[in-house]
Amino acid sequence: MVSEGQTRVPARRGPKNKLALLGGEKAVKSEQGDMFTWPIVTDQHEQAVLKVLRAGQMSGFEVTKEFEKKYARALGRKYGLAYHNGTAAILGAMYGLGIGVGHEVIAPSLTYWASIVQAYTLGATPVFADVDPDTICIDPKDIEHRITARTKAIVVVHYAGMPADMDAIMKIAAKYNLKILEDCSHAHGALYKGKEIGTFGDAAAFSLMTGKSLAVGEGGILFTDDRKVYERALLFGHYIRHDEITLKELKPFAGLPCGGFKHRMHQLSSALGLVQLELYPEAMSEIDKAMNYFCDLLDDTPEGVHRTAGIRPIRPPKGTNTTKGGWYYPHFKYVTQELGGLSLSRFSEAVCAEGSICNPGANSPLHLHPLFTTMDVYGHGRPTRIAYLDESVKIEQYIEALPVAEGINHRVFEVPWFKHYRPQIIEEHANAYKKVVENHRELLADDTGKDTEGSRKAGSQIGGYSSFFSS
Ligand SMILES: *Cc1c(COP(=O)(O)O)cnc(C)c1O
């Protein structure tokens, strides 16, 4: 019997080629097993945690110090300082770098909020830059014109597992004497031109929470080669370790956490971290192999021609081993023009129906959120973003359209993050994508084409501030 759907496709196509969304068989058929299970927990992890637990060392810092030393050594940085989460590590790093009242800090709009919201706590003003459409990391070409006399630092996020363009960014930092804080929470182990990310900035911070590449449960860590950054971070939130403070200008303040924060890492997390440091390099190299295999199946032929229309992996240029992904939250670019204008939402629906993973967009652009356009968090009587700037400064000066970040929902999509190199399963996922690309015309008829533009237009919220306090 011939169903309605089948009459629309050429006869040579069996049910295998018919899109699952239109009633065909799924491309992904295999049991996925632990292909996506993360983190990988072994006996070694369990034993490490039990040892600390049984010794009653949950709240000390000896295991934590061992973890910091080992991680810093592995990364090639002088000082490591562990935190109870990545958000706190970034706050500590900001304070360490001397970011404070009246400073501006440039950050990409496309990131998780914890790359930059902490600036508010220190009285600083976030300034957003757009991202490069190819790397979806901060666009070095969109930084320089945002620098003012108030600019103190740039937060560089190695976003969605891929290293940012550090050559260009470090050049700008040197030219204007700005601090660089690397947020490495998406890219543990990624390399930029042979050098590990987290070794470029004046400070670097990593989240180590469960979902991230190097996972310890909840945790974060700060790295620096600058004694002053390290000691300031200790002073701010690690009061129990103030015996490590040696700098003359900081010594008089030792004893109490000057930030009013307690930033210590749980030692069960430190114990897990020590095991992760041992096991991660091998896991990472298998993930790298799996992800590159998946990308290769869908990307360039040896002649450099795109194999699959409409989709492009976001990964370091091929042919070098010196720039490498960390692969957390991997994404592809979407080129609708090559697929007859098919919306990414419809495309994604079809890939998911095949049994694979395809999520349009990434983080929502921060610069459009009311927290950065109108909200008065602390009752200053004006938006917190400009609370510590001269009265003559208006919030409007900071609100701009950032077209790449705003269009992210139809520019990129998240692909499967394979944890193991299992060619057959990876091929099935690649086939799901290929099948949808090859049959995309069949999706055009029912495509409502409603790819949302990221969200509202920049500035639509302006016109007064909103406060908890003023009403
Ligand atoms: C997860 C994350 C953080 C915050 O880390 P937590 O450990 O969750 O506090 C900061 N920046 C980025 C980019 C992140 O993804």
CSV table of N, CA, C and O in Angstrom, one decimal, residues 85-197:
chain,number,residue,atom,x,y,z
A,85,ASN,N,32.5,27.1,43.1
A,85,ASN,CA,31.9,27.0,41.8
A,85,ASN,C,32.6,28.0,40.8
A,85,ASN,O,33.5,28.8,41.3
A,86,GLY,N,32.3,27.9,39.6
A,86,GLY,CA,33.0,28.7,38.6
A,86,GLY,C,32.6,30.2,38.7
A,86,GLY,O,33.4,31.1,38.4
A,87,THR,N,31.4,30.4,39.0
A,87,THR,CA,30.9,31.8,39.2
A,87,THR,C,31.8,32.5,40.2
A,87,THR,O,32.2,33.7,40.0
A,88,ALA,N,32.0,31.9,41.3
A,88,ALA,CA,32.9,32.5,42.4
A,88,ALA,C,34.3,32.7,41.9
A,88,ALA,O,35.0,33.7,42.2
A,89,ALA,N,34.8,31.7,41.2
A,89,ALA,CA,36.2,31.8,40.7
A,89,ALA,C,36.3,33.0,39.8
A,89,ALA,O,37.3,33.7,39.8
A,90,ILE,N,35.3,33.3,39.0
A,90,ILE,CA,35.3,34.5,38.1
A,90,ILE,C,35.3,35.8,38.9
A,90,ILE,O,36.0,36.7,38.7
A,91,LEU,N,34.4,35.8,39.9
A,91,LEU,CA,34.3,36.9,40.8
A,91,LEU,C,35.7,37.2,41.5
A,91,LEU,O,36.2,38.3,41.5
A,92,GLY,N,36.3,36.1,42.0
A,92,GLY,CA,37.6,36.2,42.7
A,92,GLY,C,38.7,36.7,41.7
A,92,GLY,O,39.5,37.5,42.0
A,93,ALA,N,38.6,36.2,40.5
A,93,ALA,CA,39.6,36.6,39.4
A,93,ALA,C,39.4,38.1,39.1
A,93,ALA,O,40.4,38.8,39.0
A,94,MET,N,38.2,38.5,39.0
A,94,MET,CA,37.9,40.0,38.7
A,94,MET,C,38.5,40.8,39.8
A,94,MET,O,39.1,41.8,39.6
A,95,TYR,N,38.2,40.5,41.1
A,95,TYR,CA,38.8,41.2,42.2
A,95,TYR,C,40.3,41.2,42.2
A,95,TYR,O,41.0,42.2,42.4
A,96,GLY,N,40.8,40.0,41.9
A,96,GLY,CA,42.3,39.8,41.8
A,96,GLY,C,42.9,40.7,40.8
A,96,GLY,O,44.0,41.2,41.0
A,97,LEU,N,42.2,40.9,39.7
A,97,LEU,CA,42.8,41.7,38.6
A,97,LEU,C,42.6,43.2,38.9
A,97,LEU,O,43.1,44.1,38.1
A,98,GLY,N,41.9,43.5,40.0
A,98,GLY,CA,41.8,45.0,40.4
A,98,GLY,C,40.6,45.6,39.7
A,98,GLY,O,40.5,46.9,39.7
A,99,ILE,N,39.7,44.9,39.2
A,99,ILE,CA,38.4,45.4,38.7
A,99,ILE,C,37.6,46.0,39.9
A,99,ILE,O,37.4,45.3,40.9
A,100,GLY,N,37.2,47.2,39.7
A,100,GLY,CA,36.4,47.8,40.8
A,100,GLY,C,35.5,48.9,40.4
A,100,GLY,O,35.1,49.0,39.2
A,101,VAL,N,35.1,49.8,41.3
A,101,VAL,CA,34.1,50.8,41.0
A,101,VAL,C,34.5,51.7,39.9
A,101,VAL,O,35.7,52.2,39.8
A,102,GLY,N,33.6,51.9,38.9
A,102,GLY,CA,33.8,52.8,37.8
A,102,GLY,C,34.5,52.2,36.6
A,102,GLY,O,34.7,52.9,35.6
A,103,HIS,N,35.0,51.0,36.8
A,103,HIS,CA,35.6,50.3,35.6
A,103,HIS,C,34.6,49.8,34.6
A,103,HIS,O,33.5,49.4,35.0
A,104,GLU,N,35.1,49.7,33.4
A,104,GLU,CA,34.3,48.9,32.4
A,104,GLU,C,35.0,47.6,32.1
A,104,GLU,O,36.2,47.6,32.0
A,105,VAL,N,34.2,46.6,31.8
A,105,VAL,CA,34.8,45.3,31.5
A,105,VAL,C,34.1,44.8,30.2
A,105,VAL,O,32.8,44.7,30.2
A,106,ILE,N,34.8,44.6,29.2
A,106,ILE,CA,34.3,44.2,27.9
A,106,ILE,C,34.1,42.6,27.9
A,106,ILE,O,35.0,41.9,28.3
A,107,ALA,N,32.9,42.2,27.5
A,107,ALA,CA,32.7,40.7,27.4
A,107,ALA,C,31.8,40.4,26.2
A,107,ALA,O,31.1,41.3,25.7
A,108,PRO,N,31.8,39.2,25.7
A,108,PRO,CA,30.9,38.9,24.6
A,108,PRO,C,29.5,38.8,25.1
A,108,PRO,O,29.2,38.4,26.3
A,109,SER,N,28.5,39.2,24.3
A,109,SER,CA,27.1,39.1,24.7
A,109,SER,C,26.7,37.6,24.7
A,109,SER,O,25.8,37.2,25.5
A,110,LEU,N,27.3,36.9,23.8
A,110,LEU,CA,26.9,35.4,23.7
A,110,LEU,C,27.7,34.6,24.7
A,110,LEU,O,28.9,34.2,24.3
A,111,THR,N,27.2,34.5,25.9
A,111,THR,CA,27.9,33.6,26.9
A,111,THR,C,26.9,33.3,28.0
A,111,THR,O,25.8,33.9,28.0
A,112,TYR,N,27.3,32.5,28.9
A,112,TYR,CA,26.5,32.2,30.1
A,112,TYR,C,26.7,33.5,31.0
A,112,TYR,O,27.8,34.1,31.0
A,113,TRP,N,25.6,33.8,31.7
A,113,TRP,CA,25.7,35.0,32.5
A,113,TRP,C,26.9,35.1,33.5
A,113,TRP,O,27.4,36.2,33.8
A,114,ALA,N,27.4,33.9,33.9
A,114,ALA,CA,28.4,33.9,35.0
A,114,ALA,C,29.8,34.3,34.4
A,114,ALA,O,30.8,34.3,35.2
A,115,SER,N,29.8,34.7,33.2
A,115,SER,CA,31.1,35.3,32.7
A,115,SER,C,31.3,36.7,33.1
A,115,SER,O,32.4,37.2,33.1
A,116,ILE,N,30.2,37.4,33.4
A,116,ILE,CA,30.3,38.8,33.5
A,116,ILE,C,29.4,39.5,34.6
A,116,ILE,O,29.7,40.6,35.1
A,117,VAL,N,28.3,38.9,35.0
A,117,VAL,CA,27.4,39.5,36.0
A,117,VAL,C,28.1,39.9,37.3
A,117,VAL,O,27.8,40.9,37.9
A,118,GLN,N,29.1,39.1,37.6
A,118,GLN,CA,29.9,39.4,38.9
A,118,GLN,C,30.5,40.8,38.9
A,118,GLN,O,30.8,41.4,40.0
A,119,ALA,N,30.6,41.4,37.7
A,119,ALA,CA,31.2,42.8,37.7
A,119,ALA,C,30.3,43.8,38.5
A,119,ALA,O,30.8,44.7,39.1
A,120,TYR,N,29.0,43.5,38.6
A,120,TYR,CA,28.1,44.3,39.4
A,120,TYR,C,28.5,44.4,40.9
A,120,TYR,O,28.4,45.4,41.5
A,121,THR,N,28.9,43.2,41.4
A,121,THR,CA,29.3,43.1,42.8
A,121,THR,C,30.4,44.0,43.1
A,121,THR,O,30.6,44.5,44.2
A,122,LEU,N,31.3,44.3,42.1
A,122,LEU,CA,32.5,45.1,42.3
A,122,LEU,C,32.3,46.5,41.9
A,122,LEU,O,33.2,47.3,42.0
A,123,GLY,N,31.1,46.8,41.5
A,123,GLY,CA,30.8,48.2,41.1
A,123,GLY,C,31.3,48.5,39.6
A,123,GLY,O,31.4,49.7,39.3
A,124,ALA,N,31.5,47.5,38.8
A,124,ALA,CA,32.0,47.8,37.5
A,124,ALA,C,30.9,47.6,36.5
A,124,ALA,O,29.8,47.1,36.8
A,125,THR,N,31.1,48.2,35.3
A,125,THR,CA,30.1,48.2,34.2
A,125,THR,C,30.4,47.2,33.1
A,125,THR,O,31.5,47.4,32.4
A,126,PRO,N,29.6,46.3,32.8
A,126,PRO,CA,29.8,45.4,31.7
A,126,PRO,C,29.6,46.1,30.4
A,126,PRO,O,28.6,46.9,30.3
A,127,VAL,N,30.4,45.9,29.4
A,127,VAL,CA,30.2,46.4,28.0
A,127,VAL,C,30.3,45.2,27.1
A,127,VAL,O,31.2,44.4,27.2
A,128,PHE,N,29.2,45.1,26.3
A,128,PHE,CA,29.2,43.9,25.4
A,128,PHE,C,29.7,44.1,24.0
A,128,PHE,O,29.4,45.1,23.4
A,129,ALA,N,30.4,43.1,23.6
A,129,ALA,CA,30.8,43.1,22.2
A,129,ALA,C,30.1,41.9,21.5
A,129,ALA,O,29.6,41.0,22.1
A,130,ASP,N,30.1,42.0,20.1
A,130,ASP,CA,29.4,40.9,19.4
A,130,ASP,C,30.4,39.8,19.2
A,130,ASP,O,31.6,39.9,19.6
A,131,VAL,N,29.9,38.6,18.7
A,131,VAL,CA,30.8,37.5,18.5
A,131,VAL,C,31.0,37.3,17.0
A,131,VAL,O,30.3,37.8,16.1
A,132,ASP,N,32.1,36.6,16.7
A,132,ASP,CA,32.5,36.3,15.3
A,132,ASP,C,31.5,35.2,14.8
A,132,ASP,O,31.4,34.2,15.5
A,133,PRO,N,30.9,35.4,13.6
A,133,PRO,CA,30.0,34.4,13.2
A,133,PRO,C,30.6,33.0,12.9
A,133,PRO,O,29.9,32.0,12.9
A,134,ASP,N,31.9,33.0,12.7
A,134,ASP,CA,32.6,31.7,12.4
A,134,ASP,C,33.0,30.9,13.7
A,134,ASP,O,32.9,29.7,13.7
A,135,THR,N,33.4,31.7,14.7
A,135,THR,CA,33.9,31.0,15.9
A,135,THR,C,32.9,31.1,17.0
A,135,THR,O,33.0,30.3,18.0
A,136,ILE,N,31.9,31.9,16.9
A,136,ILE,CA,30.9,32.4,18.0
A,136,ILE,C,31.6,32.7,19.3
A,136,ILE,O,31.0,32.8,20.3
A,137,CYS,N,32.9,33.0,19.2
A,137,CYS,CA,33.6,33.6,20.4
A,137,CYS,C,33.7,35.1,20.1
A,137,CYS,O,33.5,35.6,19.0
A,138,ILE,N,34.1,35.9,21.1
A,138,ILE,CA,34.2,37.4,21.0
A,138,ILE,C,34.9,37.8,19.7
A,138,ILE,O,35.9,37.2,19.4
A,139,ASP,N,34.3,38.7,19.0
A,139,ASP,CA,34.9,39.2,17.7
A,139,ASP,C,36.0,40.2,18.0
A,139,ASP,O,35.6,41.4,18.4
A,140,PRO,N,37.2,39.9,17.8
A,140,PRO,CA,38.3,40.9,18.1
A,140,PRO,C,38.1,42.3,17.3
A,140,PRO,O,38.5,43.3,17.8
A,141,LYS,N,37.4,42.2,16.2
A,141,LYS,CA,37.1,43.4,15.4
A,141,LYS,C,36.0,44.3,16.1
A,141,LYS,O,35.8,45.4,15.7
A,142,ASP,N,35.3,43.8,17.0
A,142,ASP,CA,34.3,44.5,17.7
A,142,ASP,C,34.7,45.0,19.1
A,142,ASP,O,33.8,45.3,19.9
A,143,ILE,N,35.9,44.9,19.4
A,143,ILE,CA,36.4,45.3,20.7
A,143,ILE,C,36.9,46.7,20.8
A,143,ILE,O,36.5,47.5,21.7
A,144,GLU,N,37.8,47.0,19.9
A,144,GLU,CA,38.7,48.2,20.0
A,144,GLU,C,37.8,49.5,20.2
A,144,GLU,O,38.2,50.4,21.0
A,145,HIS,N,36.8,49.6,19.4
A,145,HIS,CA,36.0,50.9,19.4
A,145,HIS,C,35.2,51.0,20.7
A,145,HIS,O,34.5,52.1,20.9
A,146,ARG,N,35.2,50.0,21.5
A,146,ARG,CA,34.4,50.0,22.8
A,146,ARG,C,35.3,50.4,23.9
A,146,ARG,O,34.8,50.6,25.1
A,147,ILE,N,36.6,50.5,23.7
A,147,ILE,CA,37.6,50.9,24.8
A,147,ILE,C,37.5,52.3,25.1
A,147,ILE,O,37.5,53.2,24.2
A,148,THR,N,37.4,52.6,26.4
A,148,THR,CA,37.4,54.0,26.9
A,148,THR,C,38.5,54.1,28.0
A,148,THR,O,39.1,53.1,28.3
A,149,ALA,N,38.6,55.3,28.5
A,149,ALA,CA,39.5,55.5,29.7
A,149,ALA,C,39.1,54.7,30.9
A,149,ALA,O,39.9,54.4,31.7
A,150,ARG,N,37.9,54.2,30.9
A,150,ARG,CA,37.4,53.5,32.1
A,150,ARG,C,37.7,52.0,31.9
A,150,ARG,O,37.5,51.2,32.9
A,151,THR,N,38.0,51.5,30.7
A,151,THR,CA,38.1,50.1,30.4
A,151,THR,C,39.3,49.5,31.2
A,151,THR,O,40.4,50.0,31.1
A,152,LYS,N,39.0,48.4,31.9
A,152,LYS,CA,40.0,47.8,32.8
A,152,LYS,C,40.4,46.4,32.2
A,152,LYS,O,41.6,46.0,32.3
A,153,ALA,N,39.4,45.7,31.7
A,153,ALA,CA,39.7,44.3,31.3
A,153,ALA,C,38.7,43.8,30.2
A,153,ALA,O,37.7,44.4,30.0
A,154,ILE,N,39.2,42.7,29.6
A,154,ILE,CA,38.3,42.0,28.7
A,154,ILE,C,38.1,40.6,29.2
A,154,ILE,O,39.1,39.9,29.5
A,155,VAL,N,36.9,40.2,29.2
A,155,VAL,CA,36.6,38.7,29.6
A,155,VAL,C,36.5,38.0,28.2
A,155,VAL,O,35.7,38.3,27.4
A,156,VAL,N,37.4,37.1,28.0
A,156,VAL,CA,37.4,36.3,26.8
A,156,VAL,C,36.8,34.9,27.2
A,156,VAL,O,37.3,34.2,28.1
A,157,VAL,N,35.7,34.5,26.5
A,157,VAL,CA,35.1,33.2,26.7
A,157,VAL,C,35.5,32.3,25.6
A,157,VAL,O,35.3,32.7,24.4
A,158,HIS,N,36.1,31.2,25.9
A,158,HIS,CA,36.3,30.2,24.8
A,158,HIS,C,35.0,29.4,24.7
A,158,HIS,O,34.8,28.4,25.3
A,159,TYR,N,34.2,30.0,23.8
A,159,TYR,CA,32.8,29.6,23.9
A,159,TYR,C,32.5,28.3,23.1
A,159,TYR,O,33.0,28.0,22.0
A,160,ALA,N,31.6,27.5,23.7
A,160,ALA,CA,31.1,26.2,23.1
A,160,ALA,C,32.3,25.4,22.7
A,160,ALA,O,32.3,24.7,21.6
A,161,GLY,N,33.3,25.4,23.5
A,161,GLY,CA,34.4,24.4,23.4
A,161,GLY,C,35.6,24.9,22.5
A,161,GLY,O,36.6,24.2,22.5
A,162,MET,N,35.4,26.0,21.8
A,162,MET,CA,36.4,26.4,20.9
A,162,MET,C,37.2,27.6,21.3
A,162,MET,O,36.7,28.6,21.9
A,163,PRO,N,38.6,27.6,21.1
A,163,PRO,CA,39.4,28.7,21.5
A,163,PRO,C,39.1,30.0,20.8
A,163,PRO,O,38.8,30.0,19.6
A,164,ALA,N,39.1,31.1,21.5
A,164,ALA,CA,38.9,32.4,20.9
A,164,ALA,C,40.2,32.8,20.1
A,164,ALA,O,41.2,32.2,20.3
A,165,ASP,N,40.1,33.9,19.3
A,165,ASP,CA,41.2,34.3,18.5
A,165,ASP,C,42.2,35.1,19.4
A,165,ASP,O,42.2,36.3,19.5
A,166,MET,N,43.0,34.4,20.1
A,166,MET,CA,43.9,35.0,21.1
A,166,MET,C,45.0,35.9,20.6
A,166,MET,O,45.3,36.9,21.2
A,167,ASP,N,45.5,35.6,19.4
A,167,ASP,CA,46.5,36.5,18.9
A,167,ASP,C,46.0,38.0,18.8
A,167,ASP,O,46.6,38.9,19.3
A,168,ALA,N,44.8,38.1,18.1
A,168,ALA,CA,44.2,39.4,17.9
A,168,ALA,C,43.8,40.0,19.3
A,168,ALA,O,44.0,41.2,19.5
A,169,ILE,N,43.3,39.2,20.2
A,169,ILE,CA,42.9,39.8,21.5
A,169,ILE,C,44.0,40.2,22.3
A,169,ILE,O,44.0,41.3,22.9
A,170,MET,N,45.1,39.4,22.4
A,170,MET,CA,46.3,39.8,23.2
A,170,MET,C,46.9,41.1,22.6
A,170,MET,O,47.5,41.9,23.4
A,171,LYS,N,46.9,41.2,21.3
A,171,LYS,CA,47.4,42.4,20.7
A,171,LYS,C,46.7,43.7,21.2
A,171,LYS,O,47.3,44.7,21.6
A,172,ILE,N,45.4,43.6,21.2
A,172,ILE,CA,44.5,44.7,21.7
A,172,ILE,C,44.8,45.0,23.2
A,172,ILE,O,45.0,46.2,23.6
A,173,ALA,N,44.9,43.9,24.0
A,173,ALA,CA,45.2,44.1,25.4
A,173,ALA,C,46.5,44.8,25.6
A,173,ALA,O,46.6,45.7,26.5
A,174,ALA,N,47.5,44.4,24.9
A,174,ALA,CA,48.8,45.0,25.0
A,174,ALA,C,48.8,46.5,24.6
A,174,ALA,O,49.3,47.4,25.3
A,175,LYS,N,48.1,46.8,23.5
A,175,LYS,CA,48.1,48.1,23.0
A,175,LYS,C,47.4,49.1,24.0
A,175,LYS,O,47.8,50.2,24.1
A,176,TYR,N,46.4,48.6,24.7
A,176,TYR,CA,45.6,49.5,25.6
A,176,TYR,C,45.9,49.2,27.1
A,176,TYR,O,45.2,49.8,27.9
A,177,ASN,N,46.8,48.4,27.3
A,177,ASN,CA,47.2,48.0,28.7
A,177,ASN,C,46.0,47.5,29.5
A,177,ASN,O,45.6,48.0,30.6
A,178,LEU,N,45.3,46.5,28.9
A,178,LEU,CA,44.1,46.0,29.6
A,178,LEU,C,44.4,44.6,30.1
A,178,LEU,O,45.2,43.9,29.6
A,179,LYS,N,43.7,44.2,31.1
A,179,LYS,CA,43.8,42.9,31.7
A,179,LYS,C,42.9,41.9,30.9
A,179,LYS,O,41.8,42.3,30.4
A,180,ILE,N,43.4,40.7,30.8
A,180,ILE,CA,42.6,39.6,30.1
A,180,ILE,C,42.2,38.6,31.1
A,180,ILE,O,43.1,38.0,31.8
A,181,LEU,N,40.9,38.3,31.2
A,181,LEU,CA,40.4,37.2,32.0
A,181,LEU,C,39.8,36.2,31.1
A,181,LEU,O,38.8,36.5,30.4
A,182,GLU,N,40.4,35.0,31.1
A,182,GLU,CA,39.8,34.0,30.2
A,182,GLU,C,38.8,33.2,31.0
A,182,GLU,O,39.1,32.7,32.1
A,183,ASP,N,37.6,33.1,30.5
A,183,ASP,CA,36.6,32.2,31.0
A,183,ASP,C,36.7,30.9,30.2
A,183,ASP,O,36.3,30.8,29.1
A,184,CYS,N,37.2,29.9,30.9
A,184,CYS,CA,37.5,28.6,30.2
A,184,CYS,C,36.5,27.5,30.5
A,184,CYS,O,36.8,26.3,30.3
A,185,SER,N,35.3,27.9,31.0
A,185,SER,CA,34.4,27.0,31.5
A,185,SER,C,33.8,26.0,30.4
A,185,SER,O,33.2,25.0,30.7
A,186,HIS,N,34.0,26.3,29.1
A,186,HIS,CA,33.5,25.5,28.0
A,186,HIS,C,34.6,24.7,27.3
A,186,HIS,O,34.3,24.1,26.3
A,187,ALA,N,35.8,24.9,27.7
A,187,ALA,CA,36.9,24.4,26.8
A,187,ALA,C,38.1,23.8,27.5
A,187,ALA,O,39.2,24.0,27.0
A,188,HIS,N,37.9,23.1,28.6
A,188,HIS,CA,39.0,22.4,29.3
A,188,HIS,C,39.8,21.6,28.3
A,188,HIS,O,39.3,20.8,27.6
A,189,GLY,N,41.1,21.9,28.2
A,189,GLY,CA,42.0,21.1,27.4
A,189,GLY,C,42.1,21.6,26.0
A,189,GLY,O,42.9,21.1,25.2
A,190,ALA,N,41.3,22.7,25.6
A,190,ALA,CA,41.4,23.2,24.2
A,190,ALA,C,42.8,23.9,24.0
A,190,ALA,O,43.4,24.4,25.0
A,191,LEU,N,43.3,23.8,22.8
A,191,LEU,CA,44.6,24.5,22.5
A,191,LEU,C,44.4,25.6,21.5
A,191,LEU,O,43.5,25.4,20.6
A,192,TYR,N,45.1,26.6,21.6
A,192,TYR,CA,45.2,27.7,20.6
A,192,TYR,C,46.6,27.8,20.1
A,192,TYR,O,47.5,28.1,20.9
A,193,LYS,N,46.9,27.4,18.9
A,193,LYS,CA,48.2,27.4,18.3
A,193,LYS,C,49.3,26.8,19.3
A,193,LYS,O,50.3,27.4,19.6
A,194,GLY,N,48.9,25.6,19.7
A,194,GLY,CA,49.9,24.8,20.5
A,194,GLY,C,49.9,25.2,22.0
A,194,GLY,O,50.6,24.5,22.8
A,195,LYS,N,49.2,26.2,22.4
A,195,LYS,CA,49.2,26.6,23.8
A,195,LYS,C,47.8,26.3,24.4
A,195,LYS,O,46.8,26.7,23.8
A,196,GLU,N,47.8,25.8,25.6
A,196,GLU,CA,46.5,25.5,26.3
A,196,GLU,C,45.7,26.8,26.6
A,196,GLU,O,46.3,27.7,27.1
A,197,ILE,N,44.5,26.8,26.4
A,197,ILE,CA,43.7,27.9,26.8
A,197,ILE,C,43.7,27.9,28.3
A,197,ILE,O,43.8,26.9,29.0
